[in-house]
XYZ file of C-alpha atoms in Angstrom:
117
model
C 70.794 89.768 81.827
C 74.467 89.469 81.027
C 75.569 86.431 79.055
C 78.800 85.570 80.823
C 80.536 85.891 84.150
C 83.247 87.952 82.444
C 80.717 90.534 81.280
C 79.090 90.545 84.696
C 82.481 91.262 86.259
C 83.195 94.018 83.742
C 79.803 95.582 84.403
C 80.308 95.335 88.150
C 83.722 96.972 87.825
C 82.208 99.740 85.683
C 79.536 100.414 88.298
C 82.116 100.399 91.115
C 84.214 102.826 89.064
C 81.175 105.092 88.693
C 80.557 104.955 92.441
C 84.116 106.015 93.205
C 84.042 108.700 90.491
C 80.987 110.134 92.202
C 82.755 110.150 95.547
C 85.941 111.556 93.984
C 84.389 115.010 93.617
C 85.542 117.031 96.639
C 82.371 119.123 96.828
C 80.060 116.120 96.456
C 81.942 114.259 99.172
C 81.632 117.308 101.452
C 77.887 117.391 100.818
C 77.614 113.671 101.585
C 79.660 113.965 104.773
C 77.608 116.958 105.940
C 74.457 114.848 106.212
C 76.156 111.662 107.353
C 75.194 111.889 111.030
C 72.143 114.151 111.029
C 69.541 115.000 108.400
C 70.107 118.447 106.911
C 68.253 120.700 104.499
C 69.956 122.449 101.586
C 70.450 125.720 103.472
C 72.138 123.879 106.357
C 74.386 121.936 103.988
C 75.258 125.195 102.229
C 76.238 126.723 105.558
C 78.296 123.713 106.665
C 80.133 123.216 103.368
C 80.464 126.802 102.181
C 79.176 125.761 98.755
C 76.547 127.682 96.814
C 72.913 126.604 96.975
C 72.790 125.551 93.290
C 76.010 123.565 93.729
C 74.676 121.777 96.826
C 71.342 121.065 95.136
C 73.093 119.592 92.104
C 75.282 117.328 94.209
C 72.302 116.205 96.292
C 70.385 115.351 93.123
C 73.295 113.188 91.971
C 73.654 111.504 95.367
C 69.906 110.882 95.536
C 69.763 109.502 91.980
C 72.531 107.052 92.924
C 70.785 105.994 96.145
C 73.472 107.343 98.461
C 71.163 109.781 100.273
C 67.491 109.739 101.139
C 65.226 112.741 101.363
C 62.300 113.520 103.623
C 59.864 116.375 103.243
C 59.260 118.345 106.450
C 56.917 121.214 105.755
C 58.464 123.304 102.994
C 61.957 121.894 103.493
C 63.519 118.704 102.254
C 65.994 117.008 104.572
C 68.736 114.730 103.322
C 70.326 111.879 105.240
C 72.573 108.872 104.734
C 70.667 105.942 106.240
C 72.675 103.211 104.496
C 75.266 102.003 107.033
C 77.534 100.710 104.261
C 78.027 104.273 103.001
C 79.242 105.218 106.471
C 81.389 102.086 106.588
C 82.923 102.876 103.186
C 83.882 106.390 104.271
C 85.205 105.081 107.602
C 87.270 102.464 105.747
C 88.706 105.222 103.531
C 89.616 107.237 106.630
C 91.273 104.177 108.180
C 93.203 103.429 104.991
C 94.427 107.020 104.788
C 96.074 106.642 108.193
C 98.461 104.223 106.481
C 98.747 105.598 102.941
C 97.428 109.168 103.113
C 100.821 110.852 102.812
C 101.631 108.851 99.695
C 98.226 109.511 98.144
C 98.628 113.226 98.837
C 101.948 113.469 96.993
C 101.075 111.032 94.196
C 101.776 112.854 90.935
C 99.194 110.706 89.147
C 96.442 112.191 91.314
C 98.030 115.592 91.869
C 100.019 116.728 88.809
C 101.160 119.794 90.761
C 103.218 117.424 92.949
C 105.364 116.164 90.054
C 109.075 116.340 90.673
């Protein structure tokens, strides 16, 4: 247990930072989005995302370890899904926010050094 509210806040911020770092990987986000609405197995996610099977499997392991996806065994295949509605809500909120600030985020030289002027 943390000894002070300040440390609790710092720990919470560190965990939130880790969550967003995990979602900041383009491939991992593609894997997550691919099984957002329907459960998919690795081969289906590979087909949808265009990523290699080892890459998809690695991202799914990370997402599963963090509790962002669930897995269900069906015969010899494992299907991955995103049952937590707050994950969907977080991605929807990001999409909504990008309607307003997406152009600025895209050209931000802090996020995209190639866009420096």
